[in-house]
Short mmCIF file of C-alpha atoms (C1' of nucleotides) in Angstrom, two decimals:
data_model
loop_
_atom_site.label_atom_id
_atom_site.label_comp_id
_atom_site.label_asym_id
_atom_site.label_seq_id
_atom_site.Cartn_x
_atom_site.Cartn_y
_atom_site.Cartn_z
CA MET A 23 -0.02 0.31 -0.06
CA GLY A 24 1.09 3.43 -0.63
CA ALA A 25 3.58 4.00 -3.28
CA GLY A 26 2.28 1.06 -5.50
CA GLY A 27 0.94 0.96 -9.03
CA SER A 28 4.30 2.40 -10.39
CA LEU A 29 3.68 1.00 -14.00
CA ARG A 30 0.69 3.50 -14.19
CA GLU A 31 2.49 6.14 -12.46
CA VAL A 32 5.14 5.92 -14.71
CA SER A 33 2.94 6.43 -17.91
CA ARG A 34 0.85 8.95 -16.26
CA ARG A 35 4.46 11.00 -15.55
CA ALA A 36 5.06 10.50 -19.14
CA VAL A 37 2.20 12.07 -20.26
CA GLN A 38 2.36 14.83 -17.66
CA SER A 39 5.95 15.82 -19.00
CA ARG A 40 4.73 15.85 -22.54
CA ILE A 41 2.02 18.20 -21.57
CA ALA A 42 4.43 20.20 -19.57
CA ARG A 43 6.82 20.40 -22.85
CA THR A 44 4.20 21.62 -25.15
CA ALA A 45 2.66 23.92 -22.71
CA GLU A 46 6.12 25.59 -21.74
CA SER A 47 6.89 26.01 -25.51
CA LEU A 48 3.59 28.02 -25.77
CA PHE A 49 4.19 30.02 -22.81
CA VAL A 50 7.65 30.91 -24.15
CA ALA A 51 6.07 31.61 -27.50
CA LYS A 52 2.90 33.69 -26.71
CA GLY A 53 3.23 34.39 -22.64
CA PHE A 54 1.56 32.45 -19.97
CA GLU A 55 -1.83 34.48 -19.56
CA GLU A 56 -2.18 34.85 -23.41
CA THR A 57 -2.02 31.00 -24.01
CA THR A 58 -5.33 29.18 -23.25
CA VAL A 59 -5.72 25.70 -21.78
CA ASP A 60 -7.68 24.85 -25.04
CA GLU A 61 -4.90 25.76 -27.06
CA ILE A 62 -2.48 23.59 -24.71
CA ALA A 63 -4.95 20.73 -25.06
CA ALA A 64 -5.16 20.96 -28.88
CA ALA A 65 -1.64 21.02 -28.95
CA VAL A 66 -0.85 17.87 -27.07
CA GLY A 67 -3.86 16.37 -29.17
CA MET A 68 -6.48 15.66 -26.26
CA SER A 69 -9.52 17.20 -24.89
CA GLN A 70 -9.37 20.13 -22.32
CA ARG A 71 -10.98 18.06 -19.81
CA SER A 72 -8.37 15.68 -19.94
CA PHE A 73 -5.69 18.48 -19.61
CA PHE A 74 -7.42 18.90 -16.22
CA ARG A 75 -7.26 15.28 -15.25
CA TYR A 76 -3.25 15.58 -15.33
CA PHE A 77 -3.13 18.98 -13.73
CA ALA A 78 -5.15 20.58 -11.27
CA SER A 79 -4.66 24.01 -12.90
CA LYS A 80 -3.04 25.69 -15.47
CA ASP A 81 -0.39 27.02 -12.71
CA GLU A 82 0.72 23.37 -11.72
CA VAL A 83 2.27 22.65 -15.41
CA VAL A 84 4.61 25.51 -14.44
CA LEU A 85 5.11 24.90 -10.89
CA ASP A 86 5.42 21.07 -11.25
CA SER A 87 9.08 20.96 -11.39
CA LEU A 88 9.50 23.22 -8.29
CA GLU A 89 7.22 20.89 -6.44
CA ARG A 90 9.67 17.84 -7.42
CA LEU A 91 12.74 19.98 -6.43
CA GLY A 92 11.04 20.46 -3.24
CA LEU A 93 11.19 16.88 -2.59
CA ASP A 94 14.84 16.78 -3.30
CA LEU A 95 15.48 19.05 -0.53
CA VAL A 96 13.60 17.45 2.06
CA THR A 97 15.47 14.39 1.54
CA ARG A 98 18.67 16.11 1.59
CA LEU A 99 17.71 17.77 4.89
CA GLU A 100 16.92 14.60 6.25
CA ALA A 101 20.25 13.22 5.31
CA ARG A 102 22.09 15.70 7.30
CA PRO A 103 23.90 14.85 10.62
CA LEU A 104 21.94 15.94 13.65
CA GLU A 105 24.73 17.75 15.42
CA GLU A 106 25.12 20.08 12.41
CA SER A 107 23.77 23.57 13.00
CA GLU A 108 20.46 24.41 11.24
CA TRP A 109 21.82 27.16 9.28
CA ASP A 110 24.56 24.65 7.69
CA SER A 111 21.90 21.95 7.14
CA LEU A 112 19.65 24.13 5.32
CA ARG A 113 22.71 25.49 3.02
CA HIS A 114 23.51 22.07 2.08
CA ALA A 115 19.71 21.24 1.56
CA PHE A 116 19.76 23.64 -1.15
CA GLU A 117 22.79 21.82 -3.02
CA PRO A 118 20.40 20.44 -5.25
CA VAL A 119 19.48 24.09 -6.42
CA VAL A 120 23.21 24.66 -6.67
CA GLU A 121 23.65 21.59 -8.81
CA ARG A 122 20.60 22.12 -11.02
CA LEU A 123 22.10 25.52 -11.84
CA ALA A 124 25.23 24.20 -12.68
CA ASP A 125 24.20 22.17 -15.58
CA PRO A 126 23.97 24.39 -18.64
CA GLU A 127 21.03 22.59 -19.86
CA MET A 128 18.98 22.46 -16.73
CA ARG A 129 19.87 26.32 -16.25
CA GLU A 130 18.53 27.43 -19.68
CA HIS A 131 15.20 25.42 -19.09
CA ASP A 132 14.86 27.13 -15.47
CA ALA A 133 15.58 30.26 -16.64
CA ALA A 134 12.79 30.21 -19.36
CA LEU A 135 10.32 28.99 -16.59
CA GLN A 136 11.70 31.81 -14.31
CA LYS A 137 10.82 34.51 -16.94
CA ILE A 138 7.16 32.82 -17.59
CA VAL A 139 6.91 32.71 -13.72
CA ASP A 140 8.16 36.75 -13.32
CA ALA A 141 5.85 37.76 -15.87
CA SER A 142 2.47 36.88 -14.57
CA PRO A 143 1.77 38.04 -11.16
CA ARG A 144 -0.76 35.46 -10.46
CA LEU A 145 1.49 32.89 -11.20
CA PHE A 146 4.32 34.48 -9.30
CA ALA A 147 1.99 34.34 -6.30
CA ALA A 148 1.23 30.93 -6.82
CA TYR A 149 5.11 30.09 -6.73
CA LEU A 150 5.54 32.05 -3.50
CA GLY A 151 2.70 29.74 -2.08
CA ARG A 152 4.49 26.96 -3.06
CA LEU A 153 7.75 27.98 -1.42
CA ASP A 154 6.05 28.90 1.65
CA GLY A 155 4.36 25.21 1.81
CA LEU A 156 7.92 24.03 1.48
CA GLN A 157 9.46 26.29 4.35
CA ARG A 158 6.77 24.65 6.54
CA GLU A 159 7.68 21.42 5.73
CA LEU A 160 11.39 21.96 6.28
CA SER A 161 10.58 23.83 9.64
CA GLU A 162 8.60 20.80 10.99
CA LEU A 163 11.41 18.73 9.84
CA LEU A 164 13.96 20.66 11.83
CA LEU A 165 11.93 21.00 14.71
CA ALA A 166 11.45 17.22 15.15
CA ARG A 167 15.37 16.88 14.78
CA ALA A 168 15.54 19.39 17.51
CA VAL A 169 13.54 17.75 19.85
CA ARG A 170 15.20 14.23 18.86
CA ARG A 171 18.88 15.87 19.48
CA CYS A 172 18.11 17.78 23.04
CA GLY A 173 15.06 16.77 24.78
CA GLY A 174 13.11 19.98 25.22
CA ALA A 175 11.42 21.90 22.17
CA PRO A 176 13.18 24.84 20.85
CA ASP A 177 11.93 28.32 20.25
CA THR A 178 9.75 27.30 17.37
CA VAL A 179 9.15 30.98 16.35
CA VAL A 180 12.91 31.59 15.67
CA LEU A 181 13.44 28.22 14.09
CA ARG A 182 10.80 29.39 11.54
CA ALA A 183 12.11 32.67 11.19
CA VAL A 184 15.43 30.97 10.60
CA VAL A 185 14.05 28.82 7.52
CA GLY A 186 12.68 31.97 6.23
CA GLY A 187 15.80 33.65 6.36
CA ALA A 188 17.51 30.86 4.75
CA PHE A 189 15.08 31.20 1.92
CA ALA A 190 15.61 34.77 1.89
CA CYS A 191 19.01 34.01 0.98
CA LEU A 192 18.23 31.50 -1.61
CA HIS A 193 15.60 33.95 -3.08
CA ALA A 194 18.13 36.86 -3.46
CA ALA A 195 20.51 34.59 -4.69
CA MET A 196 18.33 33.27 -7.40
CA VAL A 197 17.11 36.74 -8.70
CA HIS A 198 20.89 37.64 -8.92
CA ALA A 199 21.68 34.73 -11.07
CA VAL A 200 18.95 35.40 -13.60
CA ALA A 201 21.11 38.12 -14.90
CA ARG A 202 24.70 36.54 -14.01
CA PRO A 203 24.33 32.67 -13.53
CA ASP A 204 27.86 31.98 -13.12
CA ASP A 205 28.99 31.36 -9.67
CA PHE A 206 25.60 31.11 -8.13
CA GLY A 207 26.99 28.59 -5.27
CA HIS A 208 29.49 31.11 -4.16
CA CYS A 209 26.82 34.08 -4.25
CA LEU A 210 24.73 31.97 -2.23
CA ASP A 211 27.52 31.15 0.18
CA ARG A 212 28.61 34.55 0.72
CA THR A 213 25.01 35.78 1.45
CA MET A 214 24.21 33.12 3.83
CA GLU A 215 27.45 33.85 5.66
CA ALA A 216 26.47 37.41 6.02
CA MET A 217 23.02 36.36 7.18
CA ARG A 218 23.86 33.83 9.35
CA PRO A 219 22.02 33.96 12.71
CA ALA A 220 23.35 34.33 16.34
CA ALA A 221 21.16 31.50 17.31
CA ALA A 222 21.03 28.40 15.64
CA MET B 10 -1.67 67.30 -10.88
CA GLY B 11 -1.14 64.30 -9.03
CA ALA B 12 -3.09 64.15 -5.80
CA GLY B 13 -6.09 66.07 -6.83
CA GLY B 14 -9.89 65.40 -6.16
CA SER B 15 -9.65 64.65 -2.71
CA LEU B 16 -13.64 65.45 -2.34
CA ARG B 17 -14.39 62.45 -4.75
CA GLU B 18 -11.67 60.27 -3.56
CA VAL B 19 -13.02 60.34 -0.24
CA SER B 20 -16.42 59.03 -1.39
CA ARG B 21 -14.89 56.50 -3.59
CA ARG B 22 -12.95 55.47 -0.06
CA ALA B 23 -16.36 55.07 1.74
CA VAL B 24 -17.96 53.09 -0.91
CA GLN B 25 -14.92 50.72 -0.77
CA SER B 26 -14.90 50.42 2.78
CA ARG B 27 -18.54 49.61 2.96
CA ILE B 28 -18.07 47.17 0.35
CA ALA B 29 -15.14 45.52 2.00
CA ARG B 30 -17.16 45.48 5.65
CA THR B 31 -19.97 43.91 3.76
CA ALA B 32 -17.59 41.28 1.80
CA GLU B 33 -15.65 40.33 4.81
CA SER B 34 -18.93 39.57 7.02
CA LEU B 35 -19.88 37.11 4.25
CA PHE B 36 -16.32 35.54 3.92
CA VAL B 37 -16.43 34.80 7.73
CA ALA B 38 -20.03 33.26 7.47
CA LYS B 39 -19.41 31.30 4.41
CA GLY B 40 -15.69 31.26 3.32
CA PHE B 41 -13.76 33.10 0.95
CA GLU B 42 -14.22 30.67 -2.18
CA GLU B 43 -17.99 29.95 -1.37
CA THR B 44 -19.04 33.68 -1.71
CA THR B 45 -19.49 34.97 -4.96
CA VAL B 46 -18.70 38.26 -6.18
CA ASP B 47 -22.38 38.50 -7.17
CA GLU B 48 -23.37 37.67 -3.53
CA ILE B 49 -21.24 40.52 -2.27
CA ALA B 50 -22.57 42.78 -5.10
CA ALA B 51 -25.96 42.12 -4.07
CA ALA B 52 -25.50 42.38 -0.38
CA VAL B 53 -24.17 46.04 -0.90
CA GLY B 54 -26.65 47.00 -3.53
CA MET B 55 -24.80 47.39 -6.48
CA SER B 56 -24.26 45.58 -9.82
CA GLN B 57 -21.50 42.98 -10.40
CA ARG B 58 -20.11 45.20 -12.92
CA SER B 59 -19.82 48.09 -10.15
CA PHE B 60 -18.10 46.05 -7.37
CA PHE B 61 -15.07 45.71 -10.14
CA ARG B 62 -15.11 49.29 -10.53
CA TYR B 63 -13.95 49.35 -7.00
CA PHE B 64 -11.92 46.46 -6.66
CA ALA B 65 -9.83 45.28 -9.35
CA SER B 66 -10.33 41.53 -8.18
CA LYS B 67 -12.11 39.86 -5.33
CA ASP B 68 -8.83 39.31 -3.68
CA GLU B 69 -8.09 42.84 -3.27
CA VAL B 70 -11.31 43.32 -1.25
CA VAL B 71 -9.23 41.56 1.35
CA LEU B 72 -5.65 42.58 0.77
CA ASP B 73 -6.32 46.19 0.34
CA SER B 74 -6.01 47.03 4.19
CA LEU B 75 -2.53 45.19 3.97
CA GLU B 76 -1.81 47.41 0.96
CA ARG B 77 -2.35 50.47 3.12
CA LEU B 78 -0.33 49.06 6.28
CA GLY B 79 2.51 48.77 3.54
CA LEU B 80 2.30 52.15 2.70
CA ASP B 81 2.74 53.00 6.68
CA LEU B 82 5.99 50.72 6.76
CA VAL B 83 7.52 52.66 3.82
CA THR B 84 7.19 55.91 5.40
CA ARG B 85 8.21 54.80 8.40
CA LEU B 86 11.27 53.52 7.04
CA GLU B 87 12.06 56.46 5.27
CA ALA B 88 11.90 58.55 8.48
CA ARG B 89 14.83 56.57 10.22
CA PRO B 90 18.37 58.09 10.62
CA LEU B 91 20.71 57.43 8.17
CA GLU B 92 23.63 55.94 10.23
CA GLU B 93 20.88 53.28 11.56
CA SER B 94 21.67 49.90 10.85
CA GLU B 95 19.56 48.31 8.22
CA TRP B 96 18.41 45.48 10.81
CA ASP B 97 17.18 48.10 13.43
CA SER B 98 15.76 50.40 10.70
CA LEU B 99 13.62 47.40 9.76
CA ARG B 100 12.60 46.80 13.20
CA HIS B 101 11.26 50.15 13.52
CA ALA B 102 9.47 50.19 10.33
CA PHE B 103 7.61 47.30 11.54
CA GLU B 104 6.38 49.19 14.50
CA PRO B 105 2.89 50.11 12.61
CA VAL B 106 2.22 46.44 12.55
CA VAL B 107 2.66 46.14 16.27
CA GLU B 108 0.46 49.10 17.12
CA ARG B 109 -1.90 47.62 15.24
CA LEU B 110 -1.93 44.41 17.01
CA ALA B 111 -1.87 46.22 20.21
CA ASP B 112 -5.28 47.92 19.67
CA PRO B 113 -7.64 45.07 20.75
CA GLU B 114 -10.38 45.98 18.03
CA MET B 115 -7.85 46.21 15.25
CA ARG B 116 -6.30 42.78 16.38
CA GLU B 117 -9.68 41.20 16.45
CA HIS B 118 -10.58 42.38 12.90
CA ASP B 119 -7.10 41.46 11.52
CA ALA B 120 -7.23 37.94 13.16
CA ALA B 121 -10.69 37.44 11.03
CA LEU B 122 -9.04 38.41 8.07
CA GLN B 123 -5.73 36.30 8.60
CA LYS B 124 -8.10 33.67 9.17
CA ILE B 125 -9.63 34.25 5.86
CA VAL B 126 -6.51 34.37 4.17
CA ASP B 127 -4.94 31.23 5.49
CA ALA B 128 -8.14 29.24 4.57
CA SER B 129 -7.91 29.68 1.04
CA PRO B 130 -4.42 28.86 -0.56
CA ARG B 131 -5.03 31.12 -3.77
CA LEU B 132 -5.75 33.98 -1.43
CA PHE B 133 -2.80 33.07 0.63
CA ALA B 134 -0.53 33.06 -2.49
CA ALA B 135 -1.78 36.51 -3.55
CA TYR B 136 -0.96 37.65 -0.09
CA LEU B 137 2.65 36.81 -0.36
CA GLY B 138 2.84 38.23 -3.71
CA ARG B 139 2.03 41.54 -2.00
CA LEU B 140 4.39 41.14 0.85
CA ASP B 141 7.06 40.30 -1.69
CA GLY B 142 6.36 43.48 -3.49
CA LEU B 143 6.66 45.19 -0.51
CA GLN B 144 9.83 43.74 0.37
CA ARG B 145 11.17 44.98 -3.31
CA GLU B 146 10.08 48.45 -2.21
CA LEU B 147 11.90 48.47 0.97
CA SER B 148 14.73 47.09 -0.54
CA GLU B 149 15.32 49.70 -2.82
CA LEU B 150 14.45 52.17 -0.36
CA LEU B 151 17.23 51.09 1.56
CA LEU B 152 19.64 50.83 -1.43
CA ALA B 153 19.09 54.60 -2.11
CA ARG B 154 19.93 55.22 1.65
CA ALA B 155 23.14 53.01 1.65
CA VAL B 156 24.41 54.95 -1.59
CA ARG B 157 23.62 58.14 -0.16
CA ARG B 158 25.39 57.23 3.33
CA CYS B 159 28.71 55.92 1.76
CA GLY B 160 29.26 56.71 -1.82
CA GLY B 161 29.55 53.22 -3.32
CA ALA B 162 26.84 50.76 -3.83
CA PRO B 163 26.49 48.06 -1.45
CA ASP B 164 25.93 44.21 -2.06
CA THR B 165 22.39 44.04 -3.23
CA VAL B 166 22.01 40.38 -2.80
CA VAL B 167 23.04 40.41 0.82
CA LEU B 168 20.72 43.50 1.15
CA ARG B 169 17.77 41.80 -0.56
CA ALA B 170 18.42 38.95 1.91
CA VAL B 171 18.48 41.00 4.88
CA VAL B 172 15.03 42.72 4.14
CA GLY B 173 13.85 38.81 3.13
CA GLY B 174 15.09 37.65 6.42
CA ALA B 175 13.36 40.58 8.74
CA PHE B 176 10.19 39.66 6.87
CA ALA B 177 10.71 36.26 7.89
CA CYS B 178 10.81 37.11 11.42
CA LEU B 179 7.99 39.40 11.20
CA HIS B 180 5.95 36.49 9.40
CA ALA B 181 7.09 34.09 12.17
CA ALA B 182 6.01 36.18 14.68
CA MET B 183 2.75 36.83 13.22
CA VAL B 184 2.05 33.26 12.92
CA HIS B 185 2.88 32.62 16.44
CA ALA B 186 0.44 35.72 17.42
CA VAL B 187 -2.82 34.11 15.79
CA ALA B 188 -2.32 31.70 19.05
CA ARG B 189 -1.01 33.76 21.45
CA PRO B 190 -1.85 37.55 20.68
CA ASP B 191 -0.32 39.22 23.91
CA ASP B 192 3.36 40.54 23.79
CA PHE B 193 3.65 40.26 19.78
CA GLY B 194 6.10 43.14 20.25
CA HIS B 195 8.51 41.07 22.42
CA CYS B 196 8.08 37.98 20.51
CA LEU B 197 9.29 39.88 17.37
CA ASP B 198 12.30 41.80 19.31
CA ARG B 199 13.46 38.34 20.32
CA THR B 200 13.07 36.51 17.17
CA MET B 201 14.89 39.54 15.12
CA GLU B 202 17.58 39.56 17.91
CA ALA B 203 18.28 36.13 17.42
CA MET B 204 18.21 36.45 13.56
CA ARG B 205 20.64 39.47 13.52
CA PRO B 206 22.98 39.37 10.62
CA ALA B 207 26.52 39.63 11.11
CA ALA B 208 27.00 42.18 7.90
CA ALA B 209 24.21 44.83 7.80
"C1'" DC C 2 -32.27 78.47 -14.66
"C1'" DC C 3 -30.37 75.68 -18.46
"C1'" DG C 4 -27.26 72.82 -21.45
"C1'" DG C 5 -23.71 70.29 -21.88
"C1'" DA C 6 -19.38 67.83 -20.18
"C1'" DA C 7 -18.08 64.36 -16.76
"C1'" DA C 8 -18.48 60.77 -13.60
"C1'" DG C 9 -21.18 56.69 -11.86
"C1'" DT C 10 -24.26 52.66 -12.77
"C1'" DG C 11 -27.02 48.85 -14.87
"C1'" DT C 12 -27.44 45.46 -18.54
"C1'" DC C 13 -25.64 42.37 -21.62
"C1'" DA C 14 -22.63 39.75 -24.00
"C1'" DG C 15 -18.76 37.32 -24.05
"C1'" DT C 16 -14.13 34.95 -22.61
"C1'" DG C 17 -11.54 31.68 -19.84
"C1'" DA C 18 -10.62 28.53 -15.88
"C1'" DC C 19 -12.25 25.19 -13.85
"C1'" DT C 20 -15.80 21.13 -12.40
"C1'" DG C 21 -19.71 17.31 -12.57
"C1'" DT C 22 -21.53 14.10 -15.44
"C1'" DC C 23 -22.08 10.49 -18.48
"C1'" DA C 24 -21.59 7.53 -22.22
"C1'" DA C 25 -18.22 5.26 -24.95
"C1'" DT C 26 -13.63 2.75 -25.37
"C1'" DC C 27 -9.70 0.54 -23.74
"C1'" DA C 28 -6.93 -2.52 -20.96
"C1'" DT C 29 -6.62 -6.10 -17.61
"C1'" DT C 30 -7.90 -10.19 -15.58
"C1'" DG C 31 -10.64 -14.34 -14.64
"C1'" DC D 23 -14.90 -14.31 -24.31
"C1'" DA D 24 -17.10 -11.69 -20.37
"C1'" DA D 25 -16.69 -8.72 -16.59
"C1'" DT D 26 -14.51 -4.91 -14.66
"C1'" DG D 27 -12.18 -0.97 -13.72
"C1'" DA D 28 -9.49 2.84 -15.75
"C1'" DT D 29 -9.17 6.87 -19.12
"C1'" DT D 30 -11.33 9.63 -22.14
"C1'" DG D 31 -14.22 13.00 -25.06
"C1'" DA D 32 -18.29 15.62 -25.22
"C1'" DC D 33 -21.54 18.84 -23.06
"C1'" DA D 34 -23.39 21.55 -19.97
"C1'" DG D 35 -22.69 24.67 -15.97
"C1'" DT D 36 -20.63 28.04 -12.62
"C1'" DC D 37 -17.61 31.90 -11.38
"C1'" DA D 38 -13.90 35.65 -11.78
"C1'" DC D 39 -13.58 39.21 -15.14
"C1'" DT D 40 -13.82 42.36 -19.01
"C1'" DG D 41 -15.59 45.43 -23.02
"C1'" DA D 42 -19.40 48.20 -24.80
"C1'" DC D 43 -23.18 50.74 -24.68
"C1'" DA D 44 -27.17 53.40 -22.88
"C1'" DC D 45 -28.78 55.75 -18.94
"C1'" DT D 46 -28.87 58.77 -15.14
"C1'" DT D 47 -26.77 61.92 -11.81
"C1'" DT D 48 -23.94 65.37 -10.91
"C1'" DC D 49 -21.47 69.79 -11.40
"C1'" DC D 50 -20.51 74.09 -13.64
"C1'" DG D 51 -20.26 78.09 -16.59
"C1'" DG D 52 -23.50 81.00 -18.95
#
DNA sequence: CCGGAAAGTGTCAGTGACTGTCAATCATTG
DNA sequence: CAATGATTGACAGTCACTGACACTTTCCGG
């Protein structure tokens, strides 16, 4: 039970990525708001109704890859040693992002996505919403780890702020990386070092 | 030119707040998503078309007060002395929020709004979008101040991260304040002290 | 007081995202 | 082959939002 049906799941993923690829090229060509779901569905060769069977909304087509990246961050953070400081653990959890931007092909693809997201306030807001959800996940994870390390529960407000602060560094570095994609990792390191909190 | 027509503006504001009050009571009663614009317009006594002449979207009815609070923060930050550290300036710029939550009546109203926003992912995302816009404004303001203070331009990435970190503290303290609204100011102070960055 | 501009409003029609329903089809399994 | 469950398309409907147009009210100089 749980993670079963992998054969069906695989074909579902295949259809999803076919839709995503088609949609993204349309978004690049015409813009996000200007592209209708009907057009995407027609380009893929399915009905509009079927499109919504693979993606809950038009937003999700773009934000889906972010979702999968988020899962990476969670597993990365889980793998960090207990005695490491939260700030350092978060920095290491961000490594998948750095790696992704190191690959030139991925970087180009992500830059295109970022451009699409930035061009639509509505989509950008949805993007921030996903980021916030990820921060909540990581906060809970770090909270559980802190309890396991020392018995008592730590200051949850500060912990949440630490996670938010780390994401602020990540976000600032990513904005910078749009203009200068090289040495993203170094830029992130510098920013997180400047922002390292006294506590945690 | 510019800020003219104040008489007309006042009546416009009056209508807006009448709509907002009516809408908020409906949102509290039935939820945000479950309340249609038609219902709001009918409750106020106007056509749906006229509703959209006062608010650009359904979201804006709820997020409008946030927008005005944001203006307060900007003017507060502008009034801070140049030689003060960015972190301390930001803490003082947050004072309107603290004052607002100190007034029991305001607090109750804002708590209701926060509940509405939290209950709708779509609206919550729009809320985050507004917060991000505000962070951009404050970042640019601080950037201009830094240039005026010492000649050269500072590290914009770190500056943006500092503003984001301060907002992370504010956000974390506000989340905490939902459960325990007392001593919000103290909680914010504690969190921002723990997160005080080495630079800036 | 009057005539006309300006501002506010209602009505209607239309677009686009999204949902529920139902019947048809396709694949799987016994 | 037959039963079964998943996938799909077609259709209708809701709701946020927009543009166009006609109507009324308000305002203001003559």
